[in-house]
Tab-separated table of C-alpha atoms and ligand atoms in Angstrom:
chain	number	residue	atom	x	y	z
C	1279	MET	CA	-0.002	-0.002	0.001
C	1280	PHE	CA	1.174	3.517	-0.762
C	1281	VAL	CA	0.195	6.203	1.718
C	1282	ASP	CA	1.171	9.784	1.034
C	1283	ARG	CA	-0.994	11.574	3.552
C	1284	VAL	CA	-1.680	10.602	7.103
C	1285	LYS	CA	-3.027	12.110	10.312
C	1286	VAL	CA	-1.275	11.333	13.551
C	1287	PHE	CA	-1.466	12.168	17.195
C	1288	ALA	CA	1.928	12.659	18.781
C	1289	GLN	CA	2.746	12.922	22.449
C	1290	ALA	CA	6.132	13.447	24.034
C	1291	GLY	CA	6.993	11.881	27.398
C	1292	THR	CA	6.177	13.492	30.729
C	1293	GLY	CA	9.097	14.366	32.973
C	1294	GLY	CA	9.685	12.216	36.042
C	1295	ARG	CA	8.674	13.425	39.502
C	1296	GLY	CA	11.328	14.784	41.867
C	1297	SER	CA	12.057	12.603	44.873
C	1298	VAL	CA	11.632	13.272	48.591
C	1299	SER	CA	14.311	11.376	50.468
C	1300	PHE	CA	16.696	11.861	53.377
C	1301	ARG	CA	20.197	10.641	53.794
C	1302	ARG	CA	20.339	7.712	56.193
C	1303	GLU	CA	23.734	6.438	57.048
C	1304	LYS	CA	25.526	5.053	60.058
C	1305	PHE	CA	27.331	7.792	61.994
C	1306	VAL	CA	25.645	10.511	59.936
C	1307	PRO	CA	22.748	11.651	62.041
C	1308	ARG	CA	20.233	13.955	60.337
C	1309	GLY	CA	21.854	13.467	56.951
C	1310	GLY	CA	19.613	16.018	55.247
C	1311	PRO	CA	17.535	15.845	52.086
C	1312	ASP	CA	18.921	13.825	49.179
C	1313	GLY	CA	15.954	13.329	46.822
C	1314	GLY	CA	17.117	13.557	43.178
C	1315	ASP	CA	15.405	15.108	40.169
C	1316	GLY	CA	13.101	13.380	37.740
C	1317	GLY	CA	14.398	12.585	34.265
C	1318	ARG	CA	13.105	14.469	31.236
C	1319	GLY	CA	10.427	12.964	29.046
C	1320	GLY	CA	11.368	11.610	25.633
C	1321	ASN	CA	10.910	13.721	22.491
C	1322	VAL	CA	8.976	12.687	19.418
C	1323	ILE	CA	11.356	13.193	16.531
C	1324	LEU	CA	10.690	12.886	12.806
C	1325	GLN	CA	13.636	11.905	10.693
C	1326	ALA	CA	13.703	12.046	6.903
C	1327	ASP	CA	15.162	8.866	5.453
C	1328	ARG	CA	15.723	8.263	1.759
C	1329	HIS	CA	15.145	4.542	2.237
C	1330	VAL	CA	11.559	5.158	3.310
C	1331	ASP	CA	9.289	5.829	0.358
C	1332	ASN	CA	5.893	6.418	1.925
C	1333	LEU	CA	3.983	6.989	5.131
C	1334	VAL	CA	2.373	3.577	5.439
C	1335	ASN	CA	3.882	2.843	8.875
C	1336	LEU	CA	2.128	5.808	10.373
C	1337	PHE	CA	-1.114	4.830	8.709
C	1338	TYR	CA	-1.107	1.680	10.803
C	1339	GLU	CA	0.267	3.387	13.903
C	1340	PRO	CA	-1.190	6.886	14.051
C	1341	LEU	CA	-0.432	7.349	17.754
C	1342	ILE	CA	3.173	8.250	18.352
C	1343	LYS	CA	4.297	8.325	21.945
C	1344	ALA	CA	7.685	8.806	23.511
C	1345	LYS	CA	8.563	7.362	26.935
C	1346	ASN	CA	8.104	9.223	30.196
C	1347	GLY	CA	11.089	10.219	32.275
C	1348	GLY	CA	11.922	8.152	35.387
C	1349	HIS	CA	11.207	9.512	38.848
C	1350	GLY	CA	14.014	10.896	40.926
C	1351	MET	CA	15.471	8.684	43.681
C	1352	GLY	CA	17.276	8.899	47.004
C	1353	LYS	CA	21.027	9.497	47.266
C	1354	LYS	CA	20.547	12.433	44.840
C	1355	MET	CA	20.017	10.045	41.971
C	1356	SER	CA	18.205	11.531	38.991
C	1357	GLY	CA	15.573	9.554	37.162
C	1358	ARG	CA	16.528	8.239	33.758
C	1359	ALA	CA	15.562	10.307	30.734
C	1360	GLY	CA	12.646	8.967	28.709
C	1361	LEU	CA	13.648	7.385	25.398
C	1362	ASP	CA	13.050	9.569	22.360
C	1363	LYS	CA	10.683	8.150	19.785
C	1364	ILE	CA	12.273	8.521	16.363
C	1365	VAL	CA	9.914	8.084	13.428
C	1366	LYS	CA	11.353	7.697	9.949
C	1367	VAL	CA	9.496	9.448	7.180
C	1368	PRO	CA	10.210	9.802	3.463
C	1369	VAL	CA	12.299	12.699	2.247
C	1370	GLY	CA	9.821	15.351	1.076
C	1371	THR	CA	7.395	15.046	4.000
C	1372	VAL	CA	5.628	18.259	4.868
C	1373	VAL	CA	4.125	18.521	8.348
C	1374	TRP	CA	1.106	20.565	9.399
C	1375	ARG	CA	-0.198	21.086	12.901
C	1376	GLY	CA	-3.910	20.672	13.395
C	1377	PRO	CA	-6.162	22.700	15.652
C	1378	GLN	CA	-6.004	21.925	19.350
C	1379	GLU	CA	-8.275	19.038	20.173
C	1380	GLU	CA	-9.090	16.752	23.019
C	1381	ARG	CA	-6.531	14.060	23.213
C	1382	PRO	CA	-7.797	10.567	22.524
C	1383	THR	CA	-8.397	8.547	25.644
C	1384	SER	CA	-7.569	5.054	24.555
C	1385	SER	CA	-4.869	3.854	22.242
C	1386	ASN	CA	-7.205	2.362	19.685
C	1387	GLU	CA	-9.129	5.552	19.186
C	1388	HIS	CA	-8.032	7.296	16.043
C	1389	PRO	CA	-7.558	11.034	16.075
C	1390	THR	CA	-10.354	11.868	13.715
C	1391	THR	CA	-12.527	14.382	15.519
C	1392	ASN	CA	-12.888	17.741	13.886
C	1393	SER	CA	-10.028	17.081	11.532
C	1394	GLU	CA	-11.756	17.628	8.233
C	1395	GLN	CA	-9.545	20.583	7.454
C	1396	LEU	CA	-6.522	18.581	8.352
C	1397	ALA	CA	-7.662	15.642	6.307
C	1398	ASN	CA	-8.071	17.851	3.284
C	1399	GLY	CA	-4.650	19.297	3.866
C	1400	ASN	CA	-6.383	22.616	4.111
C	1401	PRO	CA	-3.948	25.040	5.642
C	1402	LYS	CA	-6.646	27.362	6.916
C	1403	SER	CA	-6.842	25.859	10.369
C	1404	ALA	CA	-3.713	23.769	10.101
C	1405	THR	CA	-0.410	25.567	10.424
C	1406	PRO	CA	2.706	24.487	8.566
C	1407	VAL	CA	5.354	23.173	10.885
C	1408	THR	CA	8.226	21.829	8.862
C	1409	ASP	CA	9.326	20.522	5.530
C	1410	LEU	CA	11.722	17.598	5.719
C	1411	ALA	CA	13.294	17.983	2.319
C	1412	ARG	CA	16.785	16.612	2.971
C	1413	ASP	CA	17.880	13.111	3.824
C	1414	ARG	CA	18.672	12.665	7.551
C	1415	GLN	CA	16.993	15.970	8.397
C	1416	GLU	CA	15.402	15.811	11.854
C	1417	PHE	CA	12.612	17.714	13.449
C	1418	VAL	CA	11.420	17.607	17.042
C	1419	LEU	CA	7.676	17.345	16.637
C	1420	CYS	CA	6.886	17.280	20.376
C	1421	ARG	CA	9.349	18.114	23.107
C	1422	GLY	CA	9.423	16.005	26.263
C	1423	GLY	CA	8.566	17.624	29.613
C	1424	ALA	CA	11.349	18.610	32.009
C	1425	GLY	CA	11.861	16.448	35.068
C	1426	GLY	CA	10.632	17.623	38.479
C	1427	LYS	CA	12.969	18.779	41.235
C	1428	GLY	CA	13.846	16.594	44.207
C	1429	ASN	CA	13.737	17.827	47.781
C	1430	VAL	CA	17.493	18.429	47.835
C	1431	HIS	CA	16.775	21.717	46.045
C	1432	PHE	CA	14.498	22.974	48.751
C	1433	LYS	CA	16.764	22.917	51.754
C	1434	SER	CA	17.570	26.210	53.390
C	1435	SER	CA	18.897	27.354	56.697
C	1436	ARG	CA	15.354	27.548	57.970
C	1437	ASN	CA	14.061	24.385	56.456
C	1438	ARG	CA	16.561	21.610	56.819
C	1439	ALA	CA	14.175	18.759	56.272
C	1440	PRO	CA	12.086	19.935	53.286
C	1441	ARG	CA	9.367	17.664	52.002
C	1442	GLN	CA	8.747	19.720	48.871
C	1443	TYR	CA	9.346	18.405	45.365
C	1444	THR	CA	7.881	19.223	41.981
C	1445	GLU	CA	6.104	17.048	39.465
C	1446	GLY	CA	7.591	16.566	36.036
C	1447	GLU	CA	6.181	18.721	33.222
C	1448	GLU	CA	3.848	17.225	30.678
C	1449	GLY	CA	5.308	16.575	27.258
C	1450	GLU	CA	4.023	18.491	24.224
C	1451	GLN	CA	1.318	16.835	22.197
C	1452	GLY	CA	-0.765	17.546	19.157
C	1453	HIS	CA	-2.495	16.399	16.020
C	1454	PHE	CA	-0.491	16.595	12.858
C	1455	LEU	CA	-0.957	15.967	9.198
C	1456	LEU	CA	1.971	14.500	7.310
C	1457	GLU	CA	1.954	14.835	3.606
C	1458	LEU	CA	4.501	13.532	1.147
C	1459	ARG	CA	5.502	15.776	-1.727
C	1460	THR	CA	7.818	13.724	-3.841
C	1461	ILE	CA	11.125	15.335	-4.532
C	1462	ALA	CA	12.277	14.948	-8.094
C	1463	ASP	CA	14.021	17.195	-10.588
C	1464	ALA	CA	11.427	16.652	-13.270
C	1465	GLY	CA	7.904	15.297	-13.385
C	1466	PHE	CA	5.911	13.663	-16.166
C	1467	VAL	CA	2.487	15.191	-16.666
C	1468	GLY	CA	0.028	13.717	-19.117
C	1469	TYR	CA	-3.262	12.052	-19.850
C	1470	PRO	CA	-3.694	8.409	-18.882
C	1471	ASN	CA	-2.143	6.036	-21.459
C	1472	ALA	CA	0.071	8.739	-22.951
C	1473	GLY	CA	3.035	6.479	-22.254
C	1474	LYS	CA	4.597	8.175	-19.202
C	1475	SER	CA	5.446	4.940	-17.436
C	1476	THR	CA	6.773	3.347	-20.613
C	1477	LEU	CA	9.108	6.329	-21.062
C	1478	LEU	CA	10.292	6.146	-17.461
C	1479	ARG	CA	11.163	2.483	-17.955
C	1480	LYS	CA	13.179	3.377	-21.033
C	1481	ILE	CA	15.200	6.155	-19.465
C	1482	SER	CA	15.757	4.812	-15.954
C	1483	ALA	CA	15.961	1.600	-13.991
C	1484	ALA	CA	12.539	2.240	-12.441
C	1485	ARG	CA	9.943	-0.378	-13.288
C	1486	PRO	CA	6.499	1.229	-13.140
C	1487	LYS	CA	3.673	-0.919	-14.436
C	1488	VAL	CA	2.663	-0.321	-18.054
C	1489	ALA	CA	-0.698	-1.354	-19.447
C	1490	ALA	CA	-3.181	-0.393	-22.145
C	1491	TYR	CA	-5.797	0.893	-19.744
C	1492	PRO	CA	-6.003	4.323	-18.107
C	1493	PHE	CA	-4.830	4.925	-14.518
C	1494	THR	CA	-2.333	2.109	-14.559
C	1495	THR	CA	-0.055	4.187	-12.384
C	1496	LEU	CA	-1.717	4.692	-9.033
C	1497	HIS	CA	0.976	6.467	-7.122
C	1498	PRO	CA	4.092	8.433	-7.971
C	1499	ILE	CA	7.221	6.529	-8.862
C	1500	VAL	CA	10.598	8.150	-9.013
C	1501	GLY	CA	13.255	6.993	-11.418
C	1502	VAL	CA	16.903	8.006	-11.479
C	1503	ILE	CA	18.566	8.770	-14.795
C	1504	GLU	CA	22.325	8.669	-15.035
C	1505	PHE	CA	23.893	10.959	-17.588
C	1506	PRO	CA	27.486	10.819	-18.807
C	1507	GLY	CA	29.897	12.576	-16.470
C	1508	TYR	CA	28.239	11.420	-13.248
C	1509	GLN	CA	25.383	13.846	-13.649
C	1510	ARG	CA	22.043	12.420	-12.611
C	1511	ALA	CA	18.459	13.523	-12.327
C	1512	THR	CA	15.337	12.139	-10.734
C	1513	ILE	CA	12.076	11.948	-12.638
C	1514	ALA	CA	8.657	11.399	-11.102
C	1515	ASP	CA	5.982	9.492	-12.986
C	1516	ILE	CA	2.636	10.535	-11.576
C	1517	PRO	CA	-0.810	9.131	-12.330
C	1518	GLY	CA	-2.533	10.432	-15.443
C	1519	LEU	CA	-4.512	13.661	-15.350
C	1520	ILE	CA	-7.892	14.240	-16.915
C	1521	ASP	CA	-9.953	17.377	-17.422
C	1522	GLY	CA	-11.153	18.555	-14.048
C	1523	ALA	CA	-8.203	16.968	-12.219
C	1524	HIS	CA	-7.708	20.161	-10.232
C	1525	ARG	CA	-11.258	19.671	-8.887
C	1526	GLY	CA	-10.456	16.117	-7.896
C	1527	LEU	CA	-11.658	14.224	-10.993
C	1528	GLY	CA	-9.798	11.065	-11.829
C	1529	LEU	CA	-6.767	10.456	-9.679
C	1530	GLY	CA	-5.137	13.709	-10.582
C	1531	HIS	CA	-6.016	15.959	-7.745
C	1532	ASP	CA	-4.464	13.865	-5.043
C	1533	PHE	CA	-1.256	13.505	-6.936
C	1534	LEU	CA	-0.722	16.917	-8.411
C	1535	ARG	CA	1.029	17.969	-5.233
C	1536	HIS	CA	3.806	15.556	-6.094
C	1537	ILE	CA	4.837	17.736	-8.991
C	1538	THR	CA	4.816	20.904	-6.922
C	1539	ARG	CA	8.496	20.422	-6.190
C	1540	CYS	CA	9.673	19.474	-9.661
C	1541	ARG	CA	11.861	22.116	-11.280
C	1542	VAL	CA	10.975	20.963	-14.776
C	1543	LEU	CA	7.601	19.724	-15.956
C	1544	VAL	CA	7.579	17.336	-18.902
C	1545	PHE	CA	4.227	17.188	-20.684
C	1546	VAL	CA	3.826	13.800	-22.319
C	1547	LEU	CA	1.347	13.793	-25.226
C	1548	ASP	CA	-0.153	10.983	-27.230
C	1549	ILE	CA	0.824	12.766	-30.440
C	1550	ALA	CA	-1.015	10.256	-32.624
C	1551	GLY	CA	-4.265	11.060	-30.865
C	1552	SER	CA	-4.798	7.329	-30.677
C	1553	GLU	CA	-7.677	7.688	-28.219
C	1554	GLY	CA	-9.576	10.208	-30.314
C	1555	ARG	CA	-8.269	13.350	-28.646
C	1556	ASN	CA	-6.384	16.142	-30.302
C	1557	PRO	CA	-2.812	16.572	-28.958
C	1558	VAL	CA	-2.872	20.378	-29.273
C	1559	GLU	CA	-5.990	20.483	-27.126
C	1560	ASP	CA	-4.468	17.927	-24.763
C	1561	LEU	CA	-1.536	20.216	-24.132
C	1562	GLN	CA	-3.776	23.230	-23.570
C	1563	ASN	CA	-5.983	21.277	-21.196
C	1564	LEU	CA	-3.047	19.936	-19.227
C	1565	ARG	CA	-1.536	23.413	-18.924
C	1566	ARG	CA	-4.873	24.705	-17.720
C	1567	GLU	CA	-5.331	21.935	-15.144
C	1568	ILE	CA	-1.996	22.533	-13.487
C	1569	ASP	CA	-2.559	26.275	-13.543
C	1570	LEU	CA	-5.946	25.892	-11.846
C	1571	TYR	CA	-4.391	23.597	-9.270
C	1572	ASP	CA	-1.509	25.915	-8.419
C	1573	SER	CA	-0.772	28.976	-10.529
C	1574	THR	CA	2.942	28.880	-9.646
C	1575	LEU	CA	3.167	25.591	-11.545
C	1576	SER	CA	2.503	27.213	-14.895
C	1577	SER	CA	5.575	29.404	-14.585
C	1578	ARG	CA	7.871	26.396	-14.132
C	1579	ALA	CA	10.339	25.406	-16.811
C	1580	TRP	CA	8.681	22.893	-19.126
C	1581	PHE	CA	8.876	21.103	-22.428
C	1582	VAL	CA	6.829	18.568	-24.398
C	1583	VAL	CA	7.391	14.944	-25.285
C	1584	ALA	CA	5.404	13.915	-28.359
C	1585	ASN	CA	5.081	10.198	-27.739
C	1586	LYS	CA	3.657	7.398	-29.927
C	1587	MET	CA	5.377	8.711	-33.052
C	1588	ASP	CA	5.134	5.190	-34.492
C	1589	LEU	CA	1.361	5.408	-34.890
C	1590	PRO	CA	-0.474	6.772	-37.937
C	1591	GLY	CA	-1.297	10.491	-37.886
C	1592	ALA	CA	1.577	11.294	-35.533
C	1593	THR	CA	3.714	13.175	-38.050
C	1594	GLU	CA	0.891	15.473	-39.150
C	1595	ASN	CA	-0.117	16.163	-35.543
C	1596	LEU	CA	3.487	16.919	-34.612
C	1597	LYS	CA	3.636	19.457	-37.424
C	1598	ALA	CA	0.415	21.070	-36.275
C	1599	LEU	CA	1.697	21.285	-32.717
C	1600	GLN	CA	4.973	22.879	-33.846
C	1601	GLU	CA	3.076	25.445	-35.916
C	1602	ARG	CA	0.803	26.240	-33.050
C	1603	PHE	CA	3.673	26.649	-30.547
C	1604	PRO	CA	6.715	27.635	-32.643
C	1605	LYS	CA	8.973	28.417	-29.666
C	1606	LEU	CA	8.170	25.303	-27.687
C	1607	GLN	CA	10.754	22.579	-27.192
C	1608	ILE	CA	9.187	19.336	-28.448
C	1609	VAL	CA	10.933	15.964	-28.267
C	1610	PRO	CA	9.353	13.343	-30.541
C	1611	THR	CA	9.609	9.787	-29.174
C	1612	SER	CA	8.232	6.343	-29.589
C	1613	ALA	CA	8.558	4.709	-26.223
C	1614	ALA	CA	7.274	1.461	-27.715
C	1615	LYS	CA	10.035	1.348	-30.346
C	1616	GLY	CA	12.714	3.000	-28.229
C	1617	GLU	CA	13.054	5.931	-30.618
C	1618	GLY	CA	13.940	9.436	-29.483
C	1619	ILE	CA	14.918	8.185	-26.045
C	1620	ASP	CA	18.424	9.612	-26.257
C	1621	ASP	CA	16.994	12.982	-27.303
C	1622	LEU	CA	14.692	12.912	-24.303
C	1623	LYS	CA	17.584	12.058	-21.986
C	1624	HIS	CA	19.577	14.899	-23.490
C	1625	ALA	CA	16.707	17.351	-23.021
C	1626	LEU	CA	16.312	16.235	-19.411
C	1627	ALA	CA	20.055	16.530	-18.785
C	1628	THR	CA	20.202	20.100	-20.049
C	1629	ARG	CA	16.961	21.312	-18.518
C	1630	THR	CA	17.508	19.815	-15.078
C	1631	ALA	CA	21.123	21.008	-14.995
C	1632	GLN	CA	20.079	24.625	-15.231
C	1633	PRO	CA	20.819	26.298	-11.941
C	1634	GLU	CA	17.374	27.280	-10.929
C	1635	GLU	CA	16.239	27.898	-7.409
C	1636	SER	CA	15.228	24.604	-5.916
C	1637	VAL	CA	11.546	24.673	-5.445
C	1638	SER	CA	10.360	24.024	-1.955
C	1639	ALA	CA	6.819	23.067	-1.208
C	1640	ALA	CA	4.525	26.054	-1.287
C	1641	ILE	CA	3.692	25.950	2.402
A	425	GTP	N1	2.199	2.485	-30.161
A	425	GTP	C1	2.745	2.944	-29.036
A	425	GTP	N2	2.219	2.596	-27.857
A	425	GTP	C2	2.763	3.080	-26.743
A	425	GTP	C3	3.860	3.980	-26.749
A	425	GTP	N3	4.179	4.300	-25.509
A	425	GTP	C4	3.330	3.634	-24.701
A	425	GTP	N4	2.467	2.900	-25.440
A	425	GTP	C5	1.386	2.045	-24.934
A	425	GTP	O1	0.399	2.850	-24.332
A	425	GTP	C6	-0.171	2.164	-23.243
A	425	GTP	C7	-0.125	3.021	-21.973
A	425	GTP	O2	1.242	3.179	-21.590
A	425	GTP	P1	1.646	3.593	-20.122
A	425	GTP	O3	3.131	3.823	-20.118
A	425	GTP	O4	1.087	2.643	-19.114
A	425	GTP	O5	0.885	4.990	-20.007
A	425	GTP	P2	0.816	5.987	-18.766
A	425	GTP	O6	0.884	7.356	-19.340
A	425	GTP	O7	1.814	5.627	-17.754
A	425	GTP	O8	-0.675	5.683	-18.268
A	425	GTP	P3	-1.297	5.888	-16.786
A	425	GTP	O9	-0.349	5.252	-15.824
A	425	GTP	O10	-2.589	5.129	-16.896
A	425	GTP	O11	-1.459	7.317	-16.587
A	425	GTP	C8	0.557	0.848	-23.093
A	425	GTP	O12	-0.206	-0.143	-23.719
A	425	GTP	C9	1.854	1.104	-23.857
A	425	GTP	O13	2.360	-0.083	-24.385
A	425	GTP	C10	4.386	4.335	-28.034
A	425	GTP	O14	5.351	5.103	-28.173
A	425	GTP	N5	3.790	3.786	-29.142
A	426	MG	MG1	1.606	5.036	-15.854
């Protein structure tokens, strides 16, 4: 299963209580207070890890808890610190904090109440917290509570046998939404069956499923292309878009966010119009869909792959497309026959090598 959005409830550990104790030792009458401090509670830490590719672990375990700190003890011994809970998440995870809610009472109760906004990733009530865009990047989601003070801290000339101590502080807690926005240099955008996955298989070692029915690809797949001279680029194949994708039609809406970080958008067209559509209109519709979804996407660097050049009608359609958009970079390919693949690699190498600002998620 591929999970790219998940709600969780996280709770850091409570600090341990301070101890009330008095020194008792032979030949040391009235040894005085010696109650140690409580240990701090464990933190809940998110860690980006490039070996993790989705959020499925958290889907099954949406309650993340770190350990409490140990209580203080006699002989001025501090309680042990609570263990941190380190949760590995994929690189590219964006975290939002939900509105304050009642904390769930039992462990099998899922944090669902009043989280519609969160579930929709709607930032209106949810506030952005962090963007884990680099491998090994860590973020303390909830900080553990400090340990309480033992009675040794309360002695004074007037109170030599204090019985005061303090409780440990509660750890931070909250509801969060974690959302994966795939990090890739370029992303394939196109109608279902345009041949995006077939192309990715040709240019990289990734093995997305290819089939003659729409919506074969159900979640983003990232392939790595190696260019001569140790240069490399990552390309994301996302599920096909259809008209109305920005409104949530087809699978598009849920997956468009995965291209929000791509520096270069590659529009893959079925140039032969083999499913009865017109490639010029396809391109215009695709451009419109991404613009309606996020207007910053339409100002990204982009070019077109005219795929299925082996089919009848392709050459005429390619000519029409070139006449309609004379300045546009168009790479003709036939993924099925393996033609134009080197040109596509070359186009990707040059376009992704351009030193553009890396695009962070628009949070
Ligand atoms: N004739 C021909 N067929 C192709 C070409 N490229 C892909 N196909 C076929 O088109 C069909 C769809 O290919 P996919 O690579 O799965 O298309 P996709 O764009 O990934 O589709 P979704 O994952 O559904 O969005 C498959 O049957 C491919 O064999 C091509 O260049 N020429
Ligand atoms: Mg596909």
